């Protein structure tokens, strides 16, 4: 008489977002980052160094720094967080860490939200340091509140984090992750209005720029640069940037899947 051994089922990930699982994931990522001081230095210090260099590149034309410094205050954190997040997440994919986590009763939303929370905590530090350096040390002249600059810089950093989490699913190596930067970041950098007003572009390029989140990040910074109060255009811009970050995080959760049965 033969007996059939029941198959061991892999726990199915839960779908509901759970606060304790999300914070546990964020704490694990932060513990790992704590042992990688070079990555922390890249995330926190590089935007400050770039702003510092930019200020003294235009040492004889302080007005130029005032015109583009606010825009770059949002762009630098976005680029930095994109690079670091995409590479760090890819390491976890290729090392099998994500594979093991997905075999546990851990929801995809918990995993993505945990990563976003961990990198978001570093983004707060990064954005606060860069904004403080630009406004109170480098003398960036803004009409509006520096706190609004900080808000836009933080949302930009979170958008970079979301984009990095998303593209890491499509790279097989760290080199490929870096290669996504020209495809994802550079077009936005050229079309965001940093080099010329978007309304002066070819109509096709202007239409494309209207669909890119970095355009609204630059617009939001310019609103703070030119107006003393929070404008309706500023509110629209930050809502679009925040909505794009949330959308990309949702798409990132959809790309998470086990590679083995």
mmCIF file of C-alpha atoms in Angstrom:
data_model
loop_
_atom_site.group_PDB
_atom_site.id
_atom_site.type_symbol
_atom_site.label_atom_id
_atom_site.label_comp_id
_atom_site.label_asym_id
_atom_site.label_seq_id
_atom_site.Cartn_x
_atom_site.Cartn_y
_atom_site.Cartn_z
ATOM 1 C CA UNK A 1 0.000 0.000 0.000
ATOM 2 C CA UNK A 2 1.610 3.234 -1.136
ATOM 3 C CA UNK A 3 1.249 6.515 0.633
ATOM 4 C CA UNK A 4 1.500 9.901 -0.929
ATOM 5 C CA UNK A 5 3.420 12.526 0.946
ATOM 6 C CA UNK A 6 1.537 15.816 0.904
ATOM 7 C CA UNK A 7 3.348 18.567 -0.924
ATOM 8 C CA UNK A 8 4.698 21.392 1.147
ATOM 9 C CA UNK A 9 3.053 24.575 0.024
ATOM 10 C CA UNK A 10 4.985 27.788 -0.109
ATOM 11 C CA UNK A 11 3.276 30.421 1.987
ATOM 12 C CA UNK A 12 1.440 32.801 -0.261
ATOM 13 C CA UNK A 13 2.329 36.436 0.221
ATOM 14 C CA UNK A 14 -0.414 38.441 1.777
ATOM 15 C CA UNK A 15 -1.806 41.247 -0.293
ATOM 16 C CA UNK A 16 -2.778 43.751 2.387
ATOM 17 C CA UNK A 17 -0.221 46.344 3.409
ATOM 18 C CA UNK A 18 0.900 45.652 6.960
ATOM 19 C CA UNK A 19 2.613 48.328 9.052
ATOM 20 C CA UNK A 20 4.733 45.947 11.133
ATOM 21 C CA UNK A 21 5.993 44.035 8.091
ATOM 22 C CA UNK A 22 6.722 47.277 6.247
ATOM 23 C CA UNK A 23 8.690 48.804 9.121
ATOM 24 C CA UNK A 24 10.578 45.531 9.665
ATOM 25 C CA UNK A 25 11.614 45.570 6.000
ATOM 26 C CA UNK A 26 12.693 49.215 6.259
ATOM 27 C CA UNK A 27 14.714 48.483 9.399
ATOM 28 C CA UNK A 28 16.503 45.586 7.663
ATOM 29 C CA UNK A 29 17.435 47.783 4.686
ATOM 30 C CA UNK A 30 18.720 50.545 6.987
ATOM 31 C CA UNK A 31 20.829 48.036 8.936
ATOM 32 C CA UNK A 32 22.419 46.897 5.693
ATOM 33 C CA UNK A 33 23.046 50.463 4.538
ATOM 34 C CA UNK A 34 24.669 51.264 7.875
ATOM 35 C CA UNK A 35 27.474 48.866 6.953
ATOM 36 C CA UNK A 36 27.986 50.570 3.578
ATOM 37 C CA UNK A 37 29.320 54.047 4.406
ATOM 38 C CA UNK A 38 30.260 54.767 0.787
ATOM 39 C CA UNK A 39 26.647 54.413 -0.318
ATOM 40 C CA UNK A 40 25.451 56.630 2.525
ATOM 41 C CA UNK A 41 28.075 59.232 1.617
ATOM 42 C CA UNK A 42 26.987 59.096 -2.031
ATOM 43 C CA UNK A 43 23.337 59.643 -1.160
ATOM 44 C CA UNK A 44 23.814 62.378 1.425
ATOM 45 C CA UNK A 45 26.915 64.298 0.379
ATOM 46 C CA UNK A 46 27.068 64.238 -3.429
ATOM 47 C CA UNK A 47 24.108 66.644 -3.986
ATOM 48 C CA UNK A 48 25.705 69.055 -1.501
ATOM 49 C CA UNK A 49 29.094 68.812 -3.212
ATOM 50 C CA UNK A 50 27.517 69.393 -6.635
ATOM 51 C CA UNK A 51 25.637 72.469 -5.401
ATOM 52 C CA UNK A 52 28.795 73.793 -3.773
ATOM 53 C CA UNK A 53 30.765 73.392 -7.012
ATOM 54 C CA UNK A 54 27.957 74.941 -9.045
ATOM 55 C CA UNK A 55 27.860 78.009 -6.810
ATOM 56 C CA UNK A 56 31.521 78.757 -7.351
ATOM 57 C CA UNK A 57 31.494 77.862 -11.025
ATOM 58 C CA UNK A 58 29.229 80.919 -11.318
ATOM 59 C CA UNK A 59 31.144 82.882 -8.684
ATOM 60 C CA UNK A 60 31.198 85.974 -10.898
ATOM 61 C CA UNK A 61 27.522 85.607 -11.860
ATOM 62 C CA UNK A 62 25.603 84.924 -8.683
ATOM 63 C CA UNK A 63 22.331 85.635 -10.490
ATOM 64 C CA UNK A 64 22.884 82.595 -12.711
ATOM 65 C CA UNK A 65 23.153 80.405 -9.621
ATOM 66 C CA UNK A 66 19.915 81.915 -8.324
ATOM 67 C CA UNK A 67 18.182 81.084 -11.608
ATOM 68 C CA UNK A 68 19.244 77.431 -11.895
ATOM 69 C CA UNK A 69 20.247 76.537 -8.345
ATOM 70 C CA UNK A 70 16.681 75.932 -7.187
ATOM 71 C CA UNK A 71 15.963 73.639 -10.137
ATOM 72 C CA UNK A 72 19.138 71.635 -9.562
ATOM 73 C CA UNK A 73 18.280 71.410 -5.877
ATOM 74 C CA UNK A 74 15.453 69.124 -6.987
ATOM 75 C CA UNK A 75 17.263 67.374 -9.828
ATOM 76 C CA UNK A 76 20.430 66.313 -7.971
ATOM 77 C CA UNK A 77 18.582 64.323 -5.238
ATOM 78 C CA UNK A 78 16.404 62.633 -7.878
ATOM 79 C CA UNK A 79 19.438 61.470 -9.874
ATOM 80 C CA UNK A 80 21.375 60.339 -6.807
ATOM 81 C CA UNK A 81 18.492 58.375 -5.300
ATOM 82 C CA UNK A 82 17.749 56.773 -8.669
ATOM 83 C CA UNK A 83 21.305 55.467 -9.009
ATOM 84 C CA UNK A 84 21.714 54.258 -5.444
ATOM 85 C CA UNK A 85 18.276 52.670 -5.148
ATOM 86 C CA UNK A 86 18.450 50.844 -8.474
ATOM 87 C CA UNK A 87 21.889 49.373 -7.705
ATOM 88 C CA UNK A 88 21.129 48.502 -4.068
ATOM 89 C CA UNK A 89 17.838 46.801 -4.971
ATOM 90 C CA UNK A 90 19.466 44.921 -7.831
ATOM 91 C CA UNK A 91 22.080 43.548 -5.436
ATOM 92 C CA UNK A 92 19.289 42.097 -3.330
ATOM 93 C CA UNK A 93 17.667 40.586 -6.405
ATOM 94 C CA UNK A 94 20.872 38.973 -7.707
ATOM 95 C CA UNK A 95 22.014 37.799 -4.262
ATOM 96 C CA UNK A 96 18.745 35.934 -3.719
ATOM 97 C CA UNK A 97 17.606 38.058 -0.787
ATOM 98 C CA UNK A 98 14.410 39.161 -2.529
ATOM 99 C CA UNK A 99 13.809 35.575 -3.611
ATOM 100 C CA UNK A 100 13.900 34.381 -0.009
ATOM 101 C CA UNK A 101 11.739 37.267 1.190
ATOM 102 C CA UNK A 102 9.095 36.561 -1.445
ATOM 103 C CA UNK A 103 8.938 32.953 -0.225
ATOM 104 C CA UNK A 104 7.757 34.275 3.133
ATOM 105 C CA UNK A 105 4.262 35.539 3.961
ATOM 106 C CA UNK A 106 5.361 39.052 3.051
ATOM 107 C CA UNK A 107 3.241 41.128 0.702
ATOM 108 C CA UNK A 108 4.786 42.783 -2.335
ATOM 109 C CA UNK A 109 3.372 46.071 -1.123
ATOM 110 C CA UNK A 110 5.085 45.581 2.255
ATOM 111 C CA UNK A 111 8.392 44.933 0.520
ATOM 112 C CA UNK A 112 8.243 47.924 -1.820
ATOM 113 C CA UNK A 113 6.885 50.216 0.902
ATOM 114 C CA UNK A 114 9.665 49.076 3.248
ATOM 115 C CA UNK A 115 12.355 49.875 0.704
ATOM 116 C CA UNK A 116 10.711 53.231 -0.054
ATOM 117 C CA UNK A 117 10.501 54.026 3.668
ATOM 118 C CA UNK A 118 14.168 53.202 4.262
ATOM 119 C CA UNK A 119 15.483 55.153 1.307
ATOM 120 C CA UNK A 120 12.937 57.882 2.013
ATOM 121 C CA UNK A 121 14.427 58.383 5.482
ATOM 122 C CA UNK A 122 17.817 58.976 3.889
ATOM 123 C CA UNK A 123 16.169 61.213 1.293
ATOM 124 C CA UNK A 124 14.876 63.453 4.094
ATOM 125 C CA UNK A 125 18.416 63.894 5.439
ATOM 126 C CA UNK A 126 19.800 64.419 1.949
ATOM 127 C CA UNK A 127 17.178 67.010 0.982
ATOM 128 C CA UNK A 128 17.455 68.885 4.287
ATOM 129 C CA UNK A 129 21.233 69.165 4.015
ATOM 130 C CA UNK A 130 21.163 70.233 0.359
ATOM 131 C CA UNK A 131 18.428 72.814 0.933
ATOM 132 C CA UNK A 132 20.111 74.221 4.040
ATOM 133 C CA UNK A 133 23.447 74.446 2.234
ATOM 134 C CA UNK A 134 21.954 76.198 -0.803
ATOM 135 C CA UNK A 135 19.825 78.718 1.095
ATOM 136 C CA UNK A 136 21.783 79.546 4.239
ATOM 137 C CA UNK A 137 25.391 78.931 3.214
ATOM 138 C CA UNK A 138 25.592 79.410 -0.555
ATOM 139 C CA UNK A 139 23.159 82.310 -0.534
ATOM 140 C CA UNK A 140 20.503 80.985 -2.930
ATOM 141 C CA UNK A 141 18.033 83.850 -3.258
ATOM 142 C CA UNK A 142 14.452 82.557 -3.129
ATOM 143 C CA UNK A 143 11.294 84.637 -2.841
ATOM 144 C CA UNK A 144 9.196 81.916 -1.238
ATOM 145 C CA UNK A 145 9.707 79.781 1.847
ATOM 146 C CA UNK A 146 12.792 77.522 2.033
ATOM 147 C CA UNK A 147 10.485 74.899 3.558
ATOM 148 C CA UNK A 148 8.653 74.681 0.238
ATOM 149 C CA UNK A 149 11.998 74.124 -1.488
ATOM 150 C CA UNK A 150 12.671 71.322 0.972
ATOM 151 C CA UNK A 151 9.270 69.783 0.229
ATOM 152 C CA UNK A 152 9.911 69.692 -3.511
ATOM 153 C CA UNK A 153 13.467 68.372 -3.030
ATOM 154 C CA UNK A 154 12.128 65.592 -0.811
ATOM 155 C CA UNK A 155 9.412 64.624 -3.302
ATOM 156 C CA UNK A 156 12.028 64.578 -6.068
ATOM 157 C CA UNK A 157 14.256 62.290 -4.014
ATOM 158 C CA UNK A 158 11.304 59.975 -3.360
ATOM 159 C CA UNK A 159 10.524 59.972 -7.085
ATOM 160 C CA UNK A 160 14.128 58.975 -7.783
ATOM 161 C CA UNK A 161 13.780 56.185 -5.231
ATOM 162 C CA UNK A 162 10.602 54.930 -6.885
ATOM 163 C CA UNK A 163 12.173 55.010 -10.358
ATOM 164 C CA UNK A 164 15.229 53.156 -9.068
ATOM 165 C CA UNK A 165 13.098 50.423 -7.492
ATOM 166 C CA UNK A 166 11.163 50.065 -10.719
ATOM 167 C CA UNK A 167 14.036 49.835 -13.197
ATOM 168 C CA UNK A 168 15.997 47.402 -11.020
ATOM 169 C CA UNK A 169 13.532 44.719 -12.136
ATOM 170 C CA UNK A 170 14.747 45.015 -15.728
ATOM 171 C CA UNK A 171 18.508 44.920 -15.120
ATOM 172 C CA UNK A 172 20.592 41.767 -14.820
ATOM 173 C CA UNK A 173 23.712 43.477 -13.459
ATOM 174 C CA UNK A 174 24.774 46.692 -11.766
ATOM 175 C CA UNK A 175 26.258 47.857 -15.056
ATOM 176 C CA UNK A 176 22.869 47.455 -16.737
ATOM 177 C CA UNK A 177 21.222 49.349 -13.886
ATOM 178 C CA UNK A 178 23.548 52.294 -14.537
ATOM 179 C CA UNK A 179 22.755 52.046 -18.256
ATOM 180 C CA UNK A 180 19.117 52.833 -17.499
ATOM 181 C CA UNK A 181 20.137 56.323 -16.448
ATOM 182 C CA UNK A 182 20.519 57.661 -20.023
ATOM 183 C CA UNK A 183 17.143 56.140 -20.915
ATOM 184 C CA UNK A 184 15.191 57.261 -17.845
ATOM 185 C CA UNK A 185 16.931 60.360 -16.484
ATOM 186 C CA UNK A 186 18.706 62.133 -19.337
ATOM 187 C CA UNK A 187 15.599 62.758 -21.515
ATOM 188 C CA UNK A 188 13.844 64.268 -18.506
ATOM 189 C CA UNK A 189 16.910 66.390 -17.747
ATOM 190 C CA UNK A 190 16.975 67.798 -21.275
ATOM 191 C CA UNK A 191 13.223 68.436 -21.483
ATOM 192 C CA UNK A 192 12.440 69.630 -17.947
ATOM 193 C CA UNK A 193 12.949 73.322 -18.721
ATOM 194 C CA UNK A 194 16.338 73.662 -17.050
ATOM 195 C CA UNK A 195 18.165 74.758 -20.198
ATOM 196 C CA UNK A 196 15.344 76.618 -21.933
ATOM 197 C CA UNK A 197 11.686 77.326 -21.133
ATOM 198 C CA UNK A 198 9.531 74.400 -22.207
ATOM 199 C CA UNK A 199 7.211 76.647 -24.205
ATOM 200 C CA UNK A 200 10.191 77.524 -26.448
ATOM 201 C CA UNK A 201 10.758 73.910 -27.432
ATOM 202 C CA UNK A 202 9.455 72.186 -30.548
ATOM 203 C CA UNK A 203 5.747 71.417 -29.976
ATOM 204 C CA UNK A 204 6.388 67.664 -30.022
ATOM 205 C CA UNK A 205 9.118 67.951 -27.386
ATOM 206 C CA UNK A 206 6.964 70.299 -25.322
ATOM 207 C CA UNK A 207 4.170 67.725 -25.358
ATOM 208 C CA UNK A 208 6.600 65.006 -24.243
ATOM 209 C CA UNK A 209 7.951 67.228 -21.472
ATOM 210 C CA UNK A 210 4.396 67.724 -20.206
ATOM 211 C CA UNK A 211 4.265 63.981 -19.507
ATOM 212 C CA UNK A 212 7.579 63.808 -17.607
ATOM 213 C CA UNK A 213 7.571 64.234 -13.805
ATOM 214 C CA UNK A 214 10.909 66.065 -13.649
ATOM 215 C CA UNK A 215 9.301 68.934 -15.593
ATOM 216 C CA UNK A 216 6.870 69.511 -12.738
ATOM 217 C CA UNK A 217 9.666 69.237 -10.175
ATOM 218 C CA UNK A 218 11.502 72.091 -11.912
ATOM 219 C CA UNK A 219 8.257 74.061 -12.284
ATOM 220 C CA UNK A 220 7.575 73.657 -8.573
ATOM 221 C CA UNK A 221 11.046 74.923 -7.663
ATOM 222 C CA UNK A 222 10.591 77.917 -9.959
ATOM 223 C CA UNK A 223 7.266 78.732 -8.309
ATOM 224 C CA UNK A 224 9.024 78.979 -4.943
ATOM 225 C CA UNK A 225 11.789 81.018 -6.560
ATOM 226 C CA UNK A 226 9.350 83.607 -7.930
ATOM 227 C CA UNK A 227 6.387 83.786 -5.510
ATOM 228 C CA UNK A 228 6.180 84.578 -1.823
ATOM 229 C CA UNK A 229 3.091 82.438 -1.214
ATOM 230 C CA UNK A 230 2.112 78.925 -2.162
ATOM 231 C CA UNK A 231 0.426 79.155 -5.566
ATOM 232 C CA UNK A 232 -2.122 76.877 -7.211
ATOM 233 C CA UNK A 233 0.495 75.980 -9.814
ATOM 234 C CA UNK A 234 2.872 74.901 -7.035
ATOM 235 C CA UNK A 235 0.240 72.668 -5.464
ATOM 236 C CA UNK A 236 -0.471 71.124 -8.879
ATOM 237 C CA UNK A 237 3.228 70.500 -9.461
ATOM 238 C CA UNK A 238 3.901 68.755 -6.153
ATOM 239 C CA UNK A 239 0.749 66.650 -6.461
ATOM 240 C CA UNK A 240 1.873 65.467 -9.894
ATOM 241 C CA UNK A 241 5.360 64.600 -8.633
ATOM 242 C CA UNK A 242 3.928 62.772 -5.618
ATOM 243 C CA UNK A 243 1.358 60.974 -7.792
ATOM 244 C CA UNK A 244 4.063 59.849 -10.233
ATOM 245 C CA UNK A 245 6.164 58.509 -7.357
ATOM 246 C CA UNK A 246 3.187 56.559 -6.014
ATOM 247 C CA UNK A 247 2.355 55.218 -9.483
ATOM 248 C CA UNK A 248 5.930 54.071 -10.103
ATOM 249 C CA UNK A 249 6.054 52.398 -6.670
ATOM 250 C CA UNK A 250 2.866 50.514 -7.573
ATOM 251 C CA UNK A 251 4.417 49.413 -10.857
ATOM 252 C CA UNK A 252 7.527 48.375 -8.938
ATOM 253 C CA UNK A 253 5.444 46.129 -6.695
ATOM 254 C CA UNK A 254 3.914 44.556 -9.809
ATOM 255 C CA UNK A 255 7.381 43.621 -11.138
ATOM 256 C CA UNK A 256 8.272 41.691 -7.988
ATOM 257 C CA UNK A 257 8.020 37.976 -8.624
ATOM 258 C CA UNK A 258 9.818 34.817 -7.697
ATOM 259 C CA UNK A 259 12.220 33.541 -10.312
ATOM 260 C CA UNK A 260 12.016 29.978 -9.085
ATOM 261 C CA UNK A 261 8.965 27.860 -8.447
#
